[in-house]
Amino acid sequence: MKFLGKNTIKLDKELNELDKFVLDFIKILKKHTDYVIISGYVSLLFGRARGTEDIDVFIEEATKESFIKLYQEIEEKYWCLNSDEVNEIYSYLKDGLPIRVAIKDQAIPNFEIKFAKTLLAKEAFKDSVIVKTTLGELKISSLERQIAFKKYYLKSDKDLEDAKHIEKLFKENINYNKVKEYRITIENAKTKNR
């Protein structure tokens, strides 16, 4: 694994079934919208050994027509755990609620998909990182943003361990001034939401 510039990481690991599941689904998303993978799966992608039920993804807010086109392709292989009615699924997203999508006849693993509606969510697109794997590319939020969200927003034991894993693995590449900036942004956002 190595950086190929500031915002690109080449990952040479042998991909597991979860990675292949993610890459397969992302191929559909990329055709219709911009996306960024956030949270726990990022540390798993980089070798942290723990299980997960979901892959968290922000997508750009879409018109109903655009979303219907995306969903028509999704439902060829996948299903939505929230509803089987596309208008209702779109309403969930418009209301700021996540939807969960899994391979047909399965529930786990699944994608937890949200429209990027908040400032914090929208900013995850600005400094995203491309991870080049042997089977394709994925877009993740920046390592600094991952660390800050895990340590200062989510804060569970699992999230703190995820942050530690990323810090240890990429210690030479992490800009801790950015982590501090994100911490302040997160704390300000939390204060506004109270």
PDB file of C-alpha atoms in Angstrom:
ATOM      1  CA  MET A   1       0.000   0.000   0.000  1.00  0.00           C
ATOM      2  CA  LYS A   2       1.341   3.425  -0.912  1.00  0.00           C
ATOM      3  CA  PHE A   3       0.280   6.965  -1.671  1.00  0.00           C
ATOM      4  CA  LEU A   4       0.361   7.925  -5.349  1.00  0.00           C
ATOM      5  CA  GLY A   5      -0.045  11.596  -4.567  1.00  0.00           C
ATOM      6  CA  LYS A   6      -1.957  13.505  -1.937  1.00  0.00           C
ATOM      7  CA  ASN A   7      -5.391  12.017  -2.666  1.00  0.00           C
ATOM      8  CA  THR A   8      -4.715   8.575  -4.128  1.00  0.00           C
ATOM      9  CA  ILE A   9      -3.744   5.353  -2.370  1.00  0.00           C
ATOM     10  CA  LYS A  10      -2.712   2.181  -4.172  1.00  0.00           C
ATOM     11  CA  LEU A  11      -3.872  -0.868  -2.231  1.00  0.00           C
ATOM     12  CA  ASP A  12      -2.264  -4.171  -3.192  1.00  0.00           C
ATOM     13  CA  LYS A  13      -3.983  -6.463  -0.691  1.00  0.00           C
ATOM     14  CA  GLU A  14      -5.914  -9.524  -1.783  1.00  0.00           C
ATOM     15  CA  LEU A  15      -9.523  -8.405  -1.802  1.00  0.00           C
ATOM     16  CA  ASN A  16     -12.031 -10.299   0.318  1.00  0.00           C
ATOM     17  CA  GLU A  17     -15.728 -10.933  -0.366  1.00  0.00           C
ATOM     18  CA  LEU A  18     -16.785  -7.727   1.407  1.00  0.00           C
ATOM     19  CA  ASP A  19     -14.405  -5.668  -0.741  1.00  0.00           C
ATOM     20  CA  LYS A  20     -15.784  -7.309  -3.891  1.00  0.00           C
ATOM     21  CA  PHE A  21     -19.347  -6.614  -2.720  1.00  0.00           C
ATOM     22  CA  VAL A  22     -18.460  -2.947  -2.223  1.00  0.00           C
ATOM     23  CA  LEU A  23     -16.698  -2.600  -5.581  1.00  0.00           C
ATOM     24  CA  ASP A  24     -19.607  -4.253  -7.395  1.00  0.00           C
ATOM     25  CA  PHE A  25     -22.181  -1.907  -5.881  1.00  0.00           C
ATOM     26  CA  ILE A  26     -20.033   1.199  -6.323  1.00  0.00           C
ATOM     27  CA  LYS A  27     -19.867   0.525 -10.084  1.00  0.00           C
ATOM     28  CA  ILE A  28     -23.606   1.197 -10.196  1.00  0.00           C
ATOM     29  CA  LEU A  29     -23.444   4.317  -8.022  1.00  0.00           C
ATOM     30  CA  LYS A  30     -20.622   5.835 -10.109  1.00  0.00           C
ATOM     31  CA  LYS A  31     -22.753   5.716 -13.259  1.00  0.00           C
ATOM     32  CA  HIS A  32     -25.467   7.859 -11.696  1.00  0.00           C
ATOM     33  CA  THR A  33     -24.081  10.007  -8.887  1.00  0.00           C
ATOM     34  CA  ASP A  34     -21.053  11.036  -6.896  1.00  0.00           C
ATOM     35  CA  TYR A  35     -20.463   9.117  -3.677  1.00  0.00           C
ATOM     36  CA  VAL A  36     -18.047   8.848  -0.774  1.00  0.00           C
ATOM     37  CA  ILE A  37     -17.593   5.880   1.568  1.00  0.00           C
ATOM     38  CA  ILE A  38     -17.308   6.844   5.219  1.00  0.00           C
ATOM     39  CA  SER A  39     -16.905   5.259   8.636  1.00  0.00           C
ATOM     40  CA  GLY A  40     -16.073   1.665   9.601  1.00  0.00           C
ATOM     41  CA  TYR A  41     -15.525   0.020   6.239  1.00  0.00           C
ATOM     42  CA  VAL A  42     -12.590   2.354   5.579  1.00  0.00           C
ATOM     43  CA  SER A  43     -10.539   0.821   8.401  1.00  0.00           C
ATOM     44  CA  LEU A  44     -11.544  -2.679   7.244  1.00  0.00           C
ATOM     45  CA  LEU A  45     -10.427  -1.881   3.701  1.00  0.00           C
ATOM     46  CA  PHE A  46      -7.011  -1.072   5.152  1.00  0.00           C
ATOM     47  CA  GLY A  47      -6.719  -4.333   7.049  1.00  0.00           C
ATOM     48  CA  ARG A  48      -8.435  -3.882  10.401  1.00  0.00           C
ATOM     49  CA  ALA A  49      -9.818  -7.251  11.471  1.00  0.00           C
ATOM     50  CA  ARG A  50     -13.380  -6.880  12.680  1.00  0.00           C
ATOM     51  CA  GLY A  51     -16.805  -7.610  11.314  1.00  0.00           C
ATOM     52  CA  THR A  52     -19.322  -5.138   9.975  1.00  0.00           C
ATOM     53  CA  GLU A  53     -22.916  -5.335   8.876  1.00  0.00           C
ATOM     54  CA  ASP A  54     -22.959  -2.211   6.758  1.00  0.00           C
ATOM     55  CA  ILE A  55     -20.984   0.107   4.532  1.00  0.00           C
ATOM     56  CA  ASP A  56     -21.866   3.757   5.065  1.00  0.00           C
ATOM     57  CA  VAL A  57     -22.069   5.890   1.928  1.00  0.00           C
ATOM     58  CA  PHE A  58     -23.045   9.470   1.232  1.00  0.00           C
ATOM     59  CA  ILE A  59     -24.389  10.204  -2.228  1.00  0.00           C
ATOM     60  CA  GLU A  60     -25.104  13.593  -3.742  1.00  0.00           C
ATOM     61  CA  GLU A  61     -28.681  14.707  -3.404  1.00  0.00           C
ATOM     62  CA  ALA A  62     -30.581  13.787  -6.566  1.00  0.00           C
ATOM     63  CA  THR A  63     -33.838  14.666  -8.258  1.00  0.00           C
ATOM     64  CA  LYS A  64     -36.543  12.044  -8.065  1.00  0.00           C
ATOM     65  CA  GLU A  65     -36.087  11.243 -11.768  1.00  0.00           C
ATOM     66  CA  SER A  66     -32.322  10.750 -11.368  1.00  0.00           C
ATOM     67  CA  PHE A  67     -32.807   8.610  -8.293  1.00  0.00           C
ATOM     68  CA  ILE A  68     -35.387   6.420 -10.037  1.00  0.00           C
ATOM     69  CA  LYS A  69     -32.879   5.709 -12.831  1.00  0.00           C
ATOM     70  CA  LEU A  70     -30.241   4.808 -10.243  1.00  0.00           C
ATOM     71  CA  TYR A  71     -32.642   2.625  -8.295  1.00  0.00           C
ATOM     72  CA  GLN A  72     -33.849   0.789 -11.397  1.00  0.00           C
ATOM     73  CA  GLU A  73     -30.287  -0.398 -11.954  1.00  0.00           C
ATOM     74  CA  ILE A  74     -29.769  -1.170  -8.269  1.00  0.00           C
ATOM     75  CA  GLU A  75     -32.861  -3.379  -8.071  1.00  0.00           C
ATOM     76  CA  GLU A  76     -31.608  -5.662 -10.843  1.00  0.00           C
ATOM     77  CA  LYS A  77     -29.327  -7.331  -8.272  1.00  0.00           C
ATOM     78  CA  TYR A  78     -30.110  -5.690  -4.923  1.00  0.00           C
ATOM     79  CA  TRP A  79     -33.108  -4.839  -2.762  1.00  0.00           C
ATOM     80  CA  CYS A  80     -33.919  -2.076  -0.298  1.00  0.00           C
ATOM     81  CA  LEU A  81     -34.540  -3.262   3.247  1.00  0.00           C
ATOM     82  CA  ASN A  82     -36.627  -0.157   4.053  1.00  0.00           C
ATOM     83  CA  SER A  83     -39.259  -0.485   1.322  1.00  0.00           C
ATOM     84  CA  ASP A  84     -39.902  -1.940  -2.105  1.00  0.00           C
ATOM     85  CA  GLU A  85     -41.559   1.259  -3.366  1.00  0.00           C
ATOM     86  CA  VAL A  86     -39.159   3.676  -5.077  1.00  0.00           C
ATOM     87  CA  ASN A  87     -41.154   6.817  -4.177  1.00  0.00           C
ATOM     88  CA  GLU A  88     -41.088   5.870  -0.502  1.00  0.00           C
ATOM     89  CA  ILE A  89     -37.364   5.079  -0.680  1.00  0.00           C
ATOM     90  CA  TYR A  90     -36.707   8.477  -2.248  1.00  0.00           C
ATOM     91  CA  SER A  91     -38.806  10.147   0.478  1.00  0.00           C
ATOM     92  CA  TYR A  92     -36.644   8.551   3.164  1.00  0.00           C
ATOM     93  CA  LEU A  93     -33.538  10.009   1.558  1.00  0.00           C
ATOM     94  CA  LYS A  94     -35.129  13.446   1.062  1.00  0.00           C
ATOM     95  CA  ASP A  95     -36.085  13.445   4.749  1.00  0.00           C
ATOM     96  CA  GLY A  96     -32.457  12.852   5.714  1.00  0.00           C
ATOM     97  CA  LEU A  97     -32.996   9.201   6.617  1.00  0.00           C
ATOM     98  CA  PRO A  98     -30.733   6.387   5.444  1.00  0.00           C
ATOM     99  CA  ILE A  99     -31.803   3.515   3.254  1.00  0.00           C
ATOM    100  CA  ARG A 100     -30.260   0.064   3.401  1.00  0.00           C
ATOM    101  CA  VAL A 101     -29.506  -1.926   0.264  1.00  0.00           C
ATOM    102  CA  ALA A 102     -28.324  -5.549   0.151  1.00  0.00           C
ATOM    103  CA  ILE A 103     -27.989  -8.347  -2.375  1.00  0.00           C
ATOM    104  CA  LYS A 104     -31.412  -9.878  -3.097  1.00  0.00           C
ATOM    105  CA  ASP A 105     -32.484 -12.477  -0.521  1.00  0.00           C
ATOM    106  CA  GLN A 106     -29.842 -11.242   1.938  1.00  0.00           C
ATOM    107  CA  ALA A 107     -29.843  -8.583   4.637  1.00  0.00           C
ATOM    108  CA  ILE A 108     -26.172  -8.504   5.617  1.00  0.00           C
ATOM    109  CA  PRO A 109     -23.890  -7.004   4.547  1.00  0.00           C
ATOM    110  CA  ASN A 110     -25.719  -3.944   3.328  1.00  0.00           C
ATOM    111  CA  PHE A 111     -25.077  -0.399   2.239  1.00  0.00           C
ATOM    112  CA  GLU A 112     -26.416   2.372   4.440  1.00  0.00           C
ATOM    113  CA  ILE A 113     -26.948   5.193   1.966  1.00  0.00           C
ATOM    114  CA  LYS A 114     -27.784   8.799   2.783  1.00  0.00           C
ATOM    115  CA  PHE A 115     -28.088  11.951   0.744  1.00  0.00           C
ATOM    116  CA  ALA A 116     -25.311  14.348   1.742  1.00  0.00           C
ATOM    117  CA  LYS A 117     -27.605  17.032   3.154  1.00  0.00           C
ATOM    118  CA  THR A 118     -25.651  18.492   6.066  1.00  0.00           C
ATOM    119  CA  LEU A 119     -22.558  20.647   5.771  1.00  0.00           C
ATOM    120  CA  LEU A 120     -20.461  17.916   7.407  1.00  0.00           C
ATOM    121  CA  ALA A 121     -21.711  15.334   4.908  1.00  0.00           C
ATOM    122  CA  LYS A 122     -21.204  17.614   1.898  1.00  0.00           C
ATOM    123  CA  GLU A 123     -17.650  18.414   2.969  1.00  0.00           C
ATOM    124  CA  ALA A 124     -16.719  14.719   2.887  1.00  0.00           C
ATOM    125  CA  PHE A 125     -16.705  14.987  -0.921  1.00  0.00           C
ATOM    126  CA  LYS A 126     -14.223  17.889  -0.981  1.00  0.00           C
ATOM    127  CA  ASP A 127     -11.156  16.051   0.261  1.00  0.00           C
ATOM    128  CA  SER A 128     -12.032  12.507  -0.698  1.00  0.00           C
ATOM    129  CA  VAL A 129      -9.330   9.950  -1.429  1.00  0.00           C
ATOM    130  CA  ILE A 130      -9.297   7.475  -4.310  1.00  0.00           C
ATOM    131  CA  VAL A 131      -8.236   3.958  -3.322  1.00  0.00           C
ATOM    132  CA  LYS A 132      -6.990   1.948  -6.299  1.00  0.00           C
ATOM    133  CA  THR A 133      -7.439  -1.786  -5.799  1.00  0.00           C
ATOM    134  CA  THR A 134      -6.669  -4.685  -8.104  1.00  0.00           C
ATOM    135  CA  LEU A 135     -10.361  -4.811  -9.117  1.00  0.00           C
ATOM    136  CA  GLY A 136     -11.280  -1.131  -9.310  1.00  0.00           C
ATOM    137  CA  GLU A 137     -11.377   2.158  -7.479  1.00  0.00           C
ATOM    138  CA  LEU A 138     -13.260   3.345  -4.415  1.00  0.00           C
ATOM    139  CA  LYS A 139     -13.734   6.865  -3.110  1.00  0.00           C
ATOM    140  CA  ILE A 140     -13.413   7.308   0.651  1.00  0.00           C
ATOM    141  CA  SER A 141     -13.481  10.381   2.845  1.00  0.00           C
ATOM    142  CA  SER A 142     -10.050  11.647   3.850  1.00  0.00           C
ATOM    143  CA  LEU A 143      -8.065   9.806   6.493  1.00  0.00           C
ATOM    144  CA  GLU A 144      -8.034  12.950   8.642  1.00  0.00           C
ATOM    145  CA  ARG A 145     -11.817  13.209   8.437  1.00  0.00           C
ATOM    146  CA  GLN A 146     -12.143   9.489   9.297  1.00  0.00           C
ATOM    147  CA  ILE A 147      -9.976   9.924  12.373  1.00  0.00           C
ATOM    148  CA  ALA A 148     -11.779  13.053  13.555  1.00  0.00           C
ATOM    149  CA  PHE A 149     -15.253  11.565  13.118  1.00  0.00           C
ATOM    150  CA  LYS A 150     -14.304   8.330  14.827  1.00  0.00           C
ATOM    151  CA  LYS A 151     -12.561  10.044  17.765  1.00  0.00           C
ATOM    152  CA  TYR A 152     -14.691  13.138  18.323  1.00  0.00           C
ATOM    153  CA  TYR A 153     -18.143  12.378  16.946  1.00  0.00           C
ATOM    154  CA  LEU A 154     -18.878   8.649  17.145  1.00  0.00           C
ATOM    155  CA  LYS A 155     -16.531   7.805  20.068  1.00  0.00           C
ATOM    156  CA  SER A 156     -17.553   4.151  20.644  1.00  0.00           C
ATOM    157  CA  ASP A 157     -14.808   1.660  21.520  1.00  0.00           C
ATOM    158  CA  LYS A 158     -15.054   0.208  18.007  1.00  0.00           C
ATOM    159  CA  ASP A 159     -14.750   3.677  16.443  1.00  0.00           C
ATOM    160  CA  LEU A 160     -11.779   4.632  18.609  1.00  0.00           C
ATOM    161  CA  GLU A 161     -10.018   1.407  17.590  1.00  0.00           C
ATOM    162  CA  ASP A 162     -10.800   2.145  13.922  1.00  0.00           C
ATOM    163  CA  ALA A 163      -9.215   5.597  14.307  1.00  0.00           C
ATOM    164  CA  LYS A 164      -6.151   4.111  16.030  1.00  0.00           C
ATOM    165  CA  HIS A 165      -5.740   1.599  13.206  1.00  0.00           C
ATOM    166  CA  ILE A 166      -5.796   4.330  10.543  1.00  0.00           C
ATOM    167  CA  GLU A 167      -3.412   6.531  12.548  1.00  0.00           C
ATOM    168  CA  LYS A 168      -0.935   3.698  13.062  1.00  0.00           C
ATOM    169  CA  LEU A 169      -1.050   2.591   9.433  1.00  0.00           C
ATOM    170  CA  PHE A 170      -0.744   6.061   7.901  1.00  0.00           C
ATOM    171  CA  LYS A 171       1.173   7.962  10.611  1.00  0.00           C
ATOM    172  CA  GLU A 172       3.594   9.452   8.056  1.00  0.00           C
ATOM    173  CA  ASN A 173       0.782  10.732   5.835  1.00  0.00           C
ATOM    174  CA  ILE A 174      -1.732  12.186   8.272  1.00  0.00           C
ATOM    175  CA  ASN A 175      -2.043  15.949   8.572  1.00  0.00           C
ATOM    176  CA  TYR A 176      -2.891  16.428  12.245  1.00  0.00           C
ATOM    177  CA  ASN A 177      -3.686  20.115  11.707  1.00  0.00           C
ATOM    178  CA  LYS A 178      -6.549  18.953   9.470  1.00  0.00           C
ATOM    179  CA  VAL A 179      -7.679  16.490  12.151  1.00  0.00           C
ATOM    180  CA  LYS A 180      -7.831  19.436  14.598  1.00  0.00           C
ATOM    181  CA  GLU A 181      -9.785  21.534  12.073  1.00  0.00           C
ATOM    182  CA  TYR A 182     -12.291  18.721  11.579  1.00  0.00           C
ATOM    183  CA  ARG A 183     -12.585  18.303  15.340  1.00  0.00           C
ATOM    184  CA  ILE A 184     -13.569  21.964  15.680  1.00  0.00           C
ATOM    185  CA  THR A 185     -16.027  21.671  12.784  1.00  0.00           C
ATOM    186  CA  ILE A 186     -17.573  18.562  14.354  1.00  0.00           C
ATOM    187  CA  GLU A 187     -17.863  20.178  17.783  1.00  0.00           C
ATOM    188  CA  ASN A 188     -19.458  23.295  16.265  1.00  0.00           C
ATOM    189  CA  ALA A 189     -21.940  21.169  14.305  1.00  0.00           C
ATOM    190  CA  LYS A 190     -22.837  19.165  17.420  1.00  0.00           C
ATOM    191  CA  THR A 191     -23.413  22.392  19.370  1.00  0.00           C
ATOM    192  CA  LYS A 192     -25.765  23.724  16.653  1.00  0.00           C
ATOM    193  CA  ASN A 193     -27.771  20.485  16.652  1.00  0.00           C
ATOM    194  CA  ARG A 194     -28.489  20.637  20.382  1.00  0.00           C
TER     195      ARG A 194
END
